[in-house]
Coordinates of C-alpha atoms in Angstrom, one line a residue:
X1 CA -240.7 24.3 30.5
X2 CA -240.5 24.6 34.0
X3 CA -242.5 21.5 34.6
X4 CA -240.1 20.0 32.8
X5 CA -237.5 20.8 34.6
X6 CA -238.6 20.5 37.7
X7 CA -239.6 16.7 36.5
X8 CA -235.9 16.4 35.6
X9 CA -234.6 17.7 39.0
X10 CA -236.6 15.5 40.7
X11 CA -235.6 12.3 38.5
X12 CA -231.7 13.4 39.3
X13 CA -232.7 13.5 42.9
X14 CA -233.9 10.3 42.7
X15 CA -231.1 8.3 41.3
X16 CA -228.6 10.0 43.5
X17 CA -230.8 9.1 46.8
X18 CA -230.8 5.3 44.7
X19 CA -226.8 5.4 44.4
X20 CA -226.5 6.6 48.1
X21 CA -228.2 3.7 48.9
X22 CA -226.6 1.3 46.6
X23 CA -222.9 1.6 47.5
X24 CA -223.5 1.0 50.9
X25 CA -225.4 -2.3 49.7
X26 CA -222.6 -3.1 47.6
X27 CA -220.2 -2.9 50.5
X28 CA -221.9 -4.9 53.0
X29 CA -222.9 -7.6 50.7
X30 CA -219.5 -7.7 49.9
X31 CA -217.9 -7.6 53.2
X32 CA -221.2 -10.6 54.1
X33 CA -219.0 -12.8 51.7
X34 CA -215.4 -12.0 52.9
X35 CA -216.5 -12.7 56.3
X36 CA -218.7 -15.4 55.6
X37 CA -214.6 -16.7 53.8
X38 CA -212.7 -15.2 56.4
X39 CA -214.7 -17.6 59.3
X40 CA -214.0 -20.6 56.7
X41 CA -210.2 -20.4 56.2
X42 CA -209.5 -19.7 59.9
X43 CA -211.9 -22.2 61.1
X44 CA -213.8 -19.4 63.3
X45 CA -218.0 -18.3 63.7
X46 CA -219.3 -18.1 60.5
X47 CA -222.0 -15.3 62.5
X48 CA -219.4 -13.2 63.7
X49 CA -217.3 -13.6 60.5
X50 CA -220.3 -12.1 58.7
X51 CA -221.1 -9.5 61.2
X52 CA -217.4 -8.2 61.0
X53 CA -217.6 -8.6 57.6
X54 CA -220.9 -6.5 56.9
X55 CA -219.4 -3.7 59.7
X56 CA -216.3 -3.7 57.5
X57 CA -218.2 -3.0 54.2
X58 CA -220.3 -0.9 55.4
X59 CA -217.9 1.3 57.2
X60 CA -215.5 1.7 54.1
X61 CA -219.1 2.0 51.8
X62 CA -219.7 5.1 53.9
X63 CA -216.3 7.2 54.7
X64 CA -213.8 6.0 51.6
X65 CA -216.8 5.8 48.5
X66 CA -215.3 8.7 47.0
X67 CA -212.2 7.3 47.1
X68 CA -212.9 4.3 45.2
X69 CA -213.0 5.5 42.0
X70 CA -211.8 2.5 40.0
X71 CA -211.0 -1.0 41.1
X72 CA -207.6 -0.2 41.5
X73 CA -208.3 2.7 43.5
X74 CA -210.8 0.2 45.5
X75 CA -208.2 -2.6 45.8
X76 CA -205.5 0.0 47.3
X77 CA -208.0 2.1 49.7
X78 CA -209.5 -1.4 51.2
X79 CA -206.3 -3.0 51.7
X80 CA -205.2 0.0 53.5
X81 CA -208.5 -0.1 55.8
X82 CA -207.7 -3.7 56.4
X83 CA -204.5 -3.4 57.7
X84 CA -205.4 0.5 59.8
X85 CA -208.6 -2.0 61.4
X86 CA -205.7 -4.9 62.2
X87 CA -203.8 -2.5 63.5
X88 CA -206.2 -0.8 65.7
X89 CA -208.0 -3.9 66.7
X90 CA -206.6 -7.3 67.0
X91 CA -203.0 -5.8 67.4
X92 CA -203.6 -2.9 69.8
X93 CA -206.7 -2.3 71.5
X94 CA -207.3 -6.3 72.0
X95 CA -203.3 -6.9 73.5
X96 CA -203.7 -3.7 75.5
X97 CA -206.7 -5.0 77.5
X98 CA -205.4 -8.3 77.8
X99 CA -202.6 -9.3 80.0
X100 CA -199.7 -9.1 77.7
X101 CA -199.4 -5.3 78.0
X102 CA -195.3 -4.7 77.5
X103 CA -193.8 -4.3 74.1
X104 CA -192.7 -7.5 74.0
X105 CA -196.0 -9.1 75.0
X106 CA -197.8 -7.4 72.4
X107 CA -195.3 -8.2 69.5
X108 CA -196.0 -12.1 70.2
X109 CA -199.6 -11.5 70.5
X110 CA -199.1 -9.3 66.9
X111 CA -197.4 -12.4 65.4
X112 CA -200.1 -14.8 66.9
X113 CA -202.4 -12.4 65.2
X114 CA -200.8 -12.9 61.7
X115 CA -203.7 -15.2 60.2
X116 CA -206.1 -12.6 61.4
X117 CA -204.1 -10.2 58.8
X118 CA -203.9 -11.9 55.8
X119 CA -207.7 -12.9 56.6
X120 CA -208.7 -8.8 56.6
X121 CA -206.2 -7.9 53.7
X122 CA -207.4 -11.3 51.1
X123 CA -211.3 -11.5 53.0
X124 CA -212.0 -8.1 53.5
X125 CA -210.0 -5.5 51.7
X126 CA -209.8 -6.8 48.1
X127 CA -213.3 -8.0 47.6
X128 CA -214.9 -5.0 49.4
X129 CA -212.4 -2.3 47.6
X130 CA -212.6 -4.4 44.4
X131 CA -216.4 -4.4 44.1
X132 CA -216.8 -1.2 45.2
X133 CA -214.2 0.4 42.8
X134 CA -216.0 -1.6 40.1
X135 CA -219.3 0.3 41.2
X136 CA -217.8 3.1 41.2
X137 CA -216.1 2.9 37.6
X138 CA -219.9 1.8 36.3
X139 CA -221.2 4.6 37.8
X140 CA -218.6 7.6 38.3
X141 CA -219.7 10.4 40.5
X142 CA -217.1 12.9 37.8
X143 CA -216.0 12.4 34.5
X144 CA -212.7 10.2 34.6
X145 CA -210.2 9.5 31.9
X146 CA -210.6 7.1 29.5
X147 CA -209.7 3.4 29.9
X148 CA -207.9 1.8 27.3
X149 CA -207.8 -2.2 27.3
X150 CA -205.1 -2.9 24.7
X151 CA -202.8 -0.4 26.8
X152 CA -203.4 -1.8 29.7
X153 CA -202.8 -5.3 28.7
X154 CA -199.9 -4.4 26.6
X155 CA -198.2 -2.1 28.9
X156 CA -199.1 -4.7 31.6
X157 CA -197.6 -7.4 30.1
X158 CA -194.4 -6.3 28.6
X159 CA -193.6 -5.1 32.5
X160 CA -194.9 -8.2 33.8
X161 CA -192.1 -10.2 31.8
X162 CA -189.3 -7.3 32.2
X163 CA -190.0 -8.0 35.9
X164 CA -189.8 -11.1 36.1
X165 CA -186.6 -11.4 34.1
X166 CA -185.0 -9.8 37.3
X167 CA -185.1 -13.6 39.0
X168 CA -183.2 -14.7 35.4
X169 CA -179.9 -15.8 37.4
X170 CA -182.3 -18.4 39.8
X171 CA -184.3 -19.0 37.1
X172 CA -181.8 -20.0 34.3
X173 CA -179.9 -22.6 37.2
X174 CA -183.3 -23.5 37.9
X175 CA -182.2 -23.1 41.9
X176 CA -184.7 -20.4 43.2
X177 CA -188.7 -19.6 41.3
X178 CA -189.6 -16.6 44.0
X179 CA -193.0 -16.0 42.6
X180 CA -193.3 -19.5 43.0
X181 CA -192.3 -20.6 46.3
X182 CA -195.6 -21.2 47.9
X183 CA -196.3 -23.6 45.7
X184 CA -193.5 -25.9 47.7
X185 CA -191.9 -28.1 45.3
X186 CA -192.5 -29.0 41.9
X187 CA -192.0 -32.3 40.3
X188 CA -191.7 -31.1 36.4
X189 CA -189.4 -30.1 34.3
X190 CA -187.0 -27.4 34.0
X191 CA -189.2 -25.8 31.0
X192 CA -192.2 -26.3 32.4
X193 CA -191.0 -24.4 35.7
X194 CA -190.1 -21.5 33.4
X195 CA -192.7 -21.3 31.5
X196 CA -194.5 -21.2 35.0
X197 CA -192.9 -18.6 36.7
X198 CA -193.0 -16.3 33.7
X199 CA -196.9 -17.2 33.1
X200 CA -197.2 -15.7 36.9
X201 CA -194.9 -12.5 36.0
X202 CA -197.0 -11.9 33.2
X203 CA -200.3 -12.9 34.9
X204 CA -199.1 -9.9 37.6
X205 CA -198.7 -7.5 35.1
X206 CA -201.2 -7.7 33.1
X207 CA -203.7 -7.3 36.2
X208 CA -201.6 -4.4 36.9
X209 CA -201.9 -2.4 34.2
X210 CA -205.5 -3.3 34.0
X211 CA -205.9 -2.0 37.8
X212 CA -203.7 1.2 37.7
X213 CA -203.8 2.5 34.1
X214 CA -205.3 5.6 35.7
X215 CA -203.5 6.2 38.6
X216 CA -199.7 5.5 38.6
X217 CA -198.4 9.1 36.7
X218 CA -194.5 9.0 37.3
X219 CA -191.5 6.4 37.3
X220 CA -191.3 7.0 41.0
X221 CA -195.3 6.6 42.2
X222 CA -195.7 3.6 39.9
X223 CA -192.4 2.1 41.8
X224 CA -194.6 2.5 45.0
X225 CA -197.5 1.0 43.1
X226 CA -195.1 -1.6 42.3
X227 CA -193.9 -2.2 45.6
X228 CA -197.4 -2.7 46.9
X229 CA -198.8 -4.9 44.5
X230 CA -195.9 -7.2 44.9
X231 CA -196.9 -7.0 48.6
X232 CA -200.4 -7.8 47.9
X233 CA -199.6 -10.9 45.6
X234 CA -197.3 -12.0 48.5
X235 CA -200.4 -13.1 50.7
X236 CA -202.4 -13.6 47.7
X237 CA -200.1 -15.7 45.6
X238 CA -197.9 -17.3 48.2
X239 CA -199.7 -18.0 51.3
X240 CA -203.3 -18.5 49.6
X241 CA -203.8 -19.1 45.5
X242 CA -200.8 -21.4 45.2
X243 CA -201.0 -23.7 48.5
X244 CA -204.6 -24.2 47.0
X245 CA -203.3 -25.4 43.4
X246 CA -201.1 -27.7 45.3
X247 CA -204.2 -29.4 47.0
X248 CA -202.3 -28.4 50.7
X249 CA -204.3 -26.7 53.6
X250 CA -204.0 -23.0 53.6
X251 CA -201.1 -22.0 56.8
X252 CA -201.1 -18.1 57.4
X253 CA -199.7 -18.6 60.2
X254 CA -196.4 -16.1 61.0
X255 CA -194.1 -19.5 60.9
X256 CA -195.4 -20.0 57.4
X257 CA -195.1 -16.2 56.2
X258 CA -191.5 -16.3 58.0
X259 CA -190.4 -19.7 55.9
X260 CA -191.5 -17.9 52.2
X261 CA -189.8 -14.2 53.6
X262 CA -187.3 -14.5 50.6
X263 CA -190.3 -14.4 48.5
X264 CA -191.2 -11.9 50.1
X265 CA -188.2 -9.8 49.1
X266 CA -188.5 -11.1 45.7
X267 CA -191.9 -9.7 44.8
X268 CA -190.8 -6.5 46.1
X269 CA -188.3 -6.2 44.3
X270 CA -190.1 -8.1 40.9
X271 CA -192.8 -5.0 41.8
X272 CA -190.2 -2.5 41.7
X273 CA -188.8 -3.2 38.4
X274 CA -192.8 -4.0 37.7
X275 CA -193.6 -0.2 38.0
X276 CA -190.7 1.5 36.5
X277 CA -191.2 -0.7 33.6
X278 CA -194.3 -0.2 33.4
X279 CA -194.0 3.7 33.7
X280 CA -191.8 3.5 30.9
X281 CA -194.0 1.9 28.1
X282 CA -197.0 3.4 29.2
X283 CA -195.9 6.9 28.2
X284 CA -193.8 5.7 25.4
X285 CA -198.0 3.9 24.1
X286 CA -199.2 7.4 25.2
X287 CA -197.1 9.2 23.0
X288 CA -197.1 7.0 20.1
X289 CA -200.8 6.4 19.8
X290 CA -202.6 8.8 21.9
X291 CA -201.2 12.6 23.0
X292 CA -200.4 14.6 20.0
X293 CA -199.5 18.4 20.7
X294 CA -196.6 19.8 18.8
X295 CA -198.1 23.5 19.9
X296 CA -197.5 23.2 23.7
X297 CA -193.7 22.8 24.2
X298 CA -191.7 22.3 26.8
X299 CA -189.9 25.4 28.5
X300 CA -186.9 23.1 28.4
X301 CA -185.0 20.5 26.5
X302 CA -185.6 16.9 27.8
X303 CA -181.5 16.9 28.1
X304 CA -181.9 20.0 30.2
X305 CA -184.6 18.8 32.8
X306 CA -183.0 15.5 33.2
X307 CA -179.6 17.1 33.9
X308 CA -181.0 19.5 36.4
X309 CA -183.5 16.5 38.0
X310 CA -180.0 15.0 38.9
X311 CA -177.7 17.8 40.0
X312 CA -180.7 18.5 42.6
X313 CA -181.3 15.0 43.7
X314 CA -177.5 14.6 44.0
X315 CA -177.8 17.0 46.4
X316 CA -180.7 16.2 48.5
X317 CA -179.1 12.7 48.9
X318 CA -176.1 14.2 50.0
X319 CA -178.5 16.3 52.8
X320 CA -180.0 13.2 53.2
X321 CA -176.8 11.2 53.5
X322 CA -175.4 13.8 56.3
X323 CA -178.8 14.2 58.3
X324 CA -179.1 10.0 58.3
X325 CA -175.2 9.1 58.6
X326 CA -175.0 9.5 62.5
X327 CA -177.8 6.7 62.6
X328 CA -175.6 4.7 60.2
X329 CA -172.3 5.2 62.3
X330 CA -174.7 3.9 65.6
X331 CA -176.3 1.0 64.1
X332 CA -172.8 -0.2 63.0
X333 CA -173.8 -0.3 59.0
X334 CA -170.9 2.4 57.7
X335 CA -168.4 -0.5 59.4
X336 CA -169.3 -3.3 57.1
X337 CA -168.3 -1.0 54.0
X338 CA -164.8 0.1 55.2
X339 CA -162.5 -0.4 57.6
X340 CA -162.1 3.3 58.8
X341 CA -165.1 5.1 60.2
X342 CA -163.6 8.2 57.9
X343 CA -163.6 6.2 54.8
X344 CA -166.9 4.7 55.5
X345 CA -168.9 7.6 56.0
X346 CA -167.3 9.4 53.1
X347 CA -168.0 6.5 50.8
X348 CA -171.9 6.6 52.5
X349 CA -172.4 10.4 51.4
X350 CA -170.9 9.5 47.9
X351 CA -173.6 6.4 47.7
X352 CA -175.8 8.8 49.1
X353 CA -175.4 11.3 46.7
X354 CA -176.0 8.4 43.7
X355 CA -179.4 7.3 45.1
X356 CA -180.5 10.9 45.1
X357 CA -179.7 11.4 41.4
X358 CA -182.4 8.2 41.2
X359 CA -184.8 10.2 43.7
X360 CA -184.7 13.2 41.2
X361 CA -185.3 11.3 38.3
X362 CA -187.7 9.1 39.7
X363 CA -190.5 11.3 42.0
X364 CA -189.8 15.0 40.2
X365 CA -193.1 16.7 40.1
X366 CA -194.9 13.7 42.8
X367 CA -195.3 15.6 45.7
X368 CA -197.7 18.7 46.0
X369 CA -196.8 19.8 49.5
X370 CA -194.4 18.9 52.1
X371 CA -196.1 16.5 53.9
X372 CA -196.5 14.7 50.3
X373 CA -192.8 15.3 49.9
X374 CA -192.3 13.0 53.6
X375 CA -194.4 10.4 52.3
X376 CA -192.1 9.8 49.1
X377 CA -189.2 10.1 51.1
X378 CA -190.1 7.9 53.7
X379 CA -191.5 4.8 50.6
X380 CA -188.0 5.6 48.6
X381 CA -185.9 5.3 51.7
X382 CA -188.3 2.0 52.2
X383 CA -187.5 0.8 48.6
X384 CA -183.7 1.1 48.7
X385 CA -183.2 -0.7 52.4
X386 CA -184.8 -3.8 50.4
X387 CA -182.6 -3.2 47.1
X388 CA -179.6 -2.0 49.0
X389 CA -178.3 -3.7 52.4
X390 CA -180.7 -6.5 51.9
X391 CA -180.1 -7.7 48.3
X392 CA -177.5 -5.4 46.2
X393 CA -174.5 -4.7 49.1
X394 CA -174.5 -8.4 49.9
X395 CA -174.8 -9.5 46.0
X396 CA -171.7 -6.5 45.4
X397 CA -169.7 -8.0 48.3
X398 CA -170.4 -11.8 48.8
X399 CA -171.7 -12.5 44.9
X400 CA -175.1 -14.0 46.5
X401 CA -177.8 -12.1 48.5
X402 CA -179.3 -13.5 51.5
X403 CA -183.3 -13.1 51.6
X404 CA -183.3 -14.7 55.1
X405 CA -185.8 -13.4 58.3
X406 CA -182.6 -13.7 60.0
X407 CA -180.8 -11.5 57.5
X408 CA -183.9 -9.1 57.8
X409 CA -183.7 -8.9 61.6
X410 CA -180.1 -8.3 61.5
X411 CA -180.4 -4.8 59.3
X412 CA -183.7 -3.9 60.6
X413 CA -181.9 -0.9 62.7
X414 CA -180.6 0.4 59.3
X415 CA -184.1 0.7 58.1
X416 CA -184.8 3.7 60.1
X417 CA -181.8 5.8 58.5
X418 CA -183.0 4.8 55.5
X419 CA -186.4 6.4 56.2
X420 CA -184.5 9.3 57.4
X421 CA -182.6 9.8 54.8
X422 CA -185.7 9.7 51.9
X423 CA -186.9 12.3 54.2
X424 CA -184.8 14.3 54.0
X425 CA -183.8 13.9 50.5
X426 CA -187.8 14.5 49.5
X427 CA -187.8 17.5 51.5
X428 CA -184.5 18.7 49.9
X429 CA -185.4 18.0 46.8
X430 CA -188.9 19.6 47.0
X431 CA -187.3 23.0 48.1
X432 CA -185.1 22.9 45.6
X433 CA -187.5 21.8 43.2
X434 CA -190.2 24.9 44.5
X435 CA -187.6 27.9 44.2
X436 CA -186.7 27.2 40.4
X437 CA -190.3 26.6 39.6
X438 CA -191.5 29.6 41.3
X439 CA -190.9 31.9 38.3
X440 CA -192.4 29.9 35.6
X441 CA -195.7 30.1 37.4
X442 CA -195.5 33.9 36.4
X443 CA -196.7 32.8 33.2
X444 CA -200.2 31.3 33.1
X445 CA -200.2 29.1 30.1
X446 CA -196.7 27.5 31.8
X447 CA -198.2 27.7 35.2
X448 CA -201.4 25.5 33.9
X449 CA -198.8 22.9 32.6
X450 CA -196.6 23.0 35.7
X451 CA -199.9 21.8 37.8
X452 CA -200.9 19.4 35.5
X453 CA -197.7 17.6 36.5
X454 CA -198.3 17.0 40.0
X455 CA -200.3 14.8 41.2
X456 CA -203.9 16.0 42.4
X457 CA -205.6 15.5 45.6
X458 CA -207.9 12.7 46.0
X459 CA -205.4 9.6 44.5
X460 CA -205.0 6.6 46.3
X461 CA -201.6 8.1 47.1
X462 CA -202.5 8.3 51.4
X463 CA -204.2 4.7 51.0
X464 CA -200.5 3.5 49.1
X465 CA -198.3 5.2 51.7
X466 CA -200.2 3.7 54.8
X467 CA -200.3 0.2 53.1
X468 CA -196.6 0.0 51.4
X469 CA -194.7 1.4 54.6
X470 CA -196.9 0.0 56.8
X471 CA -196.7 -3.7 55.8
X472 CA -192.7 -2.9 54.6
X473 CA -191.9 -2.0 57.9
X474 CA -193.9 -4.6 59.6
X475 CA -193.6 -7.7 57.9
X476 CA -190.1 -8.0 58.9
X477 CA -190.7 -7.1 62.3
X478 CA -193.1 -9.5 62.4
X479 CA -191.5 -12.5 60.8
X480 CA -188.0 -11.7 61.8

């Protein structure tokens, strides 16, 4: 018996010593490729495309493995490696050693460096995350939940369509196709254009749901998902698949990338309404076909929770709204609502207030610690400076919104209270959320529950905050 088991011991050692050396070997063959297709598309040394795109899979092989435990969980970590490695490399270290060492010198030699980032993000972080997540799934270092195909496609699909029905108005005139706009212009007919543009939405979807069944948990987290994933199928879709299908030479240059900006905005906010939507008929599959437990209630009505969701979010926008309003009042945004400072900054803490209630709905039970708490804040403040001052105030005002760089560059100051005031409104909200919840965790059985909503250490949640703020922020400083 004990020769037995010593024989199995051994045998276990063996394939883990196997898998430690595969995933490494999955990396840098994969990262051999992306380089090898990075060095083609920017017309560069096919050697020292591969060598950077060997170090690049190697590296994320070794310190983000665990990470990557599905292919959407790949996908998300590696684009987030991609942009930390731009960041580090080709738009600081390399500008700080050259001669362009001011701020402004090293903002043109960041936009000279755009190719170089849509290179590392469609090269180098998808295929490297992708296969490794892939590897991963096949071979899972702990159980995971199950994956269901028909769910994912279904839930996937429906969201993909609801999202895209958000370009309906441009769509129906058959004036403006945003997931379409890379393409350049298209000589068919009005049907055909449709049916185009909704084959994308759906095409979107469908891959989403297929790559993030098992991560995105509430309305708010999947809205950052969202928001990400319309990112990522901005330089996938727009500045590489579609140029191809047009038979034109791929341009990811920062000119280009500034001339399709409105798409830009438009696949935000299609991923937006991507994620809640997809949030929403997730859990209404899960319910129908697959949870079942009439034992375990809740301690409180669903009227009950939602009610109390929005009286605290209503007031940790209005926190948020007083902590960011001075920043509003400077940048000169509260004077393009009212006429009176007074009016305008009352009428921003009653706005403020509104977009809170949508905080508590949207990201109650997301955040496990403060610093989790910021993040949110930071990527809902992010969310609503593209849906508010850039699309929604101008559409409320004016009856048309203006998706411009030079409407970007214009509001850019109001971005930063806007990350202030998610902030603040996360952090509220948290606290508030922490000392009503405090006494149910008295109870075990309620306390077990209670943890199983928030989300659990080890997520791509990090990987999503660096990549969706980081390129958010960026991209229309860049491009502006």
């Amino acid at each position: 018996m004990s020769d037995s088991k010593v024989a199995m011991t051994m045998q276990s050692s063996a394939q883990i010593s196997a898998r430690g050396w595969a995933e490494p070997l999955v990396g840098l063959f994969a990262g051999a490729i992306g380089g090898a297709l990075q060095a083609s598309f920017l017309s560069t040394s096919l050697s020292r495309g591969v060598v950077c795109g060997i170090l690049f899979g190697l590296v994320f092989a070794i310190f983000f493995i665990k990470r990557a435990t599905s292919p959407g969980a790949g996908l998300i970590w590696g684009l987030a490696f991609a942009l930390l490695v731009w960041l580090v490399f080709p738009a600081g270290i390399f500008p700080l050693i050259s001669r362009n060492s001011s701020s402004h010198g090293m903002l043109i030699d960041a936009r000279e460096q755009f190719p170089q980032l849509v290179a590392f993000l469609i090269c180098l972080g998808m295929p490297v995350g992708v296969s490794l997540g892939i590897w991963c799934a096949l071979h899972p270092h702990a159980a995971q939940p199950k994956f269901n195909w028909g769910r994912a496609i279904v839930a996937g699909g429906l969201a993909g369509t609801i999202g895209g029905l958000i370009f309906s108005r441009w769509v129906a005139s058959g004036d403006y196709f945003p997931l379409l706009a890379g393409y350049g212009e298209l000589h068919v007919a009005r049907g055909t254009m449709i049916v185009l543009h909704f084959g994308v939405a759906l095409l979107i979807g469908v891959t989403f749901g297929m790559l993030f069944q098992r991560d995105v948990r509430g309305y708010g987290s999947c809205m950052g998902w969202g928001l990400a994933y319309g990112i990522f199928w901005w330089f996938l879709g727009q500045l590489t698949l579609l140029p191809l299908a047009a038979h034109k030479a791929i341009d990811w240059s920062a000119d280009q990338g500034a001339a399709v900006f409105g798409s830009l905005v438009g696949h935000i906010l299609y991923g937006l309404i991507l994620g809640v939507a997809y949030a929403t008929i997730d859990r209404f599959w899960v319910r129908l076909f697959i949870q079942s437990d009439p034992l375990n209630r809740e301690v409180e009505g669903a009227g009950v929770h939602v009610l109390r969701s929005m009286s605290w979010g209503a007031a940790a926008g209005l926190a948020g709204g007083l902590i960011s309003g001075p920043v509003m009042l400077a940048t000169g945004v509260l004077s393009r609502t009212a006429n009176l400072s007074l009016r305008a900054f009352a009428l921003h803490l009653f706005i403020s207030a509104l977009i809170g209630v949508t905080y508590g709905l949207l990201f109650r039970n997301e955040a496990a610690s403060l610093g989790h708490g910021v993040a949110w804040g930071w990527l809902f403040g992010l969310i609503w400076w593209y849906a508010g001052p850039l699309t929604l105030q101008p559409l409320i005002l004016t009856g048309e919104c203006d998706w411009s760089t030079a409407a970007a560059s214009a509001l850019l100051p109001s971005m930063m209270g806007h990350l202030i005031y998610g902030a603040v409104t996360a952090l509220t909200f948290l606290i508030l959320e922490r000392r009503y919840t405090r006494w149910l965790l008295l109870d075990p059985r309620i306390a077990a529950r209670e943890a199983r909503k928030i989300r659990p250490l080890g997520t791509p949640a990090p990987a999503l905050w660096l990549l969706a703020l980081g390129l958010g922020v960026l991209l229309p400083i860049l491009l502006g």
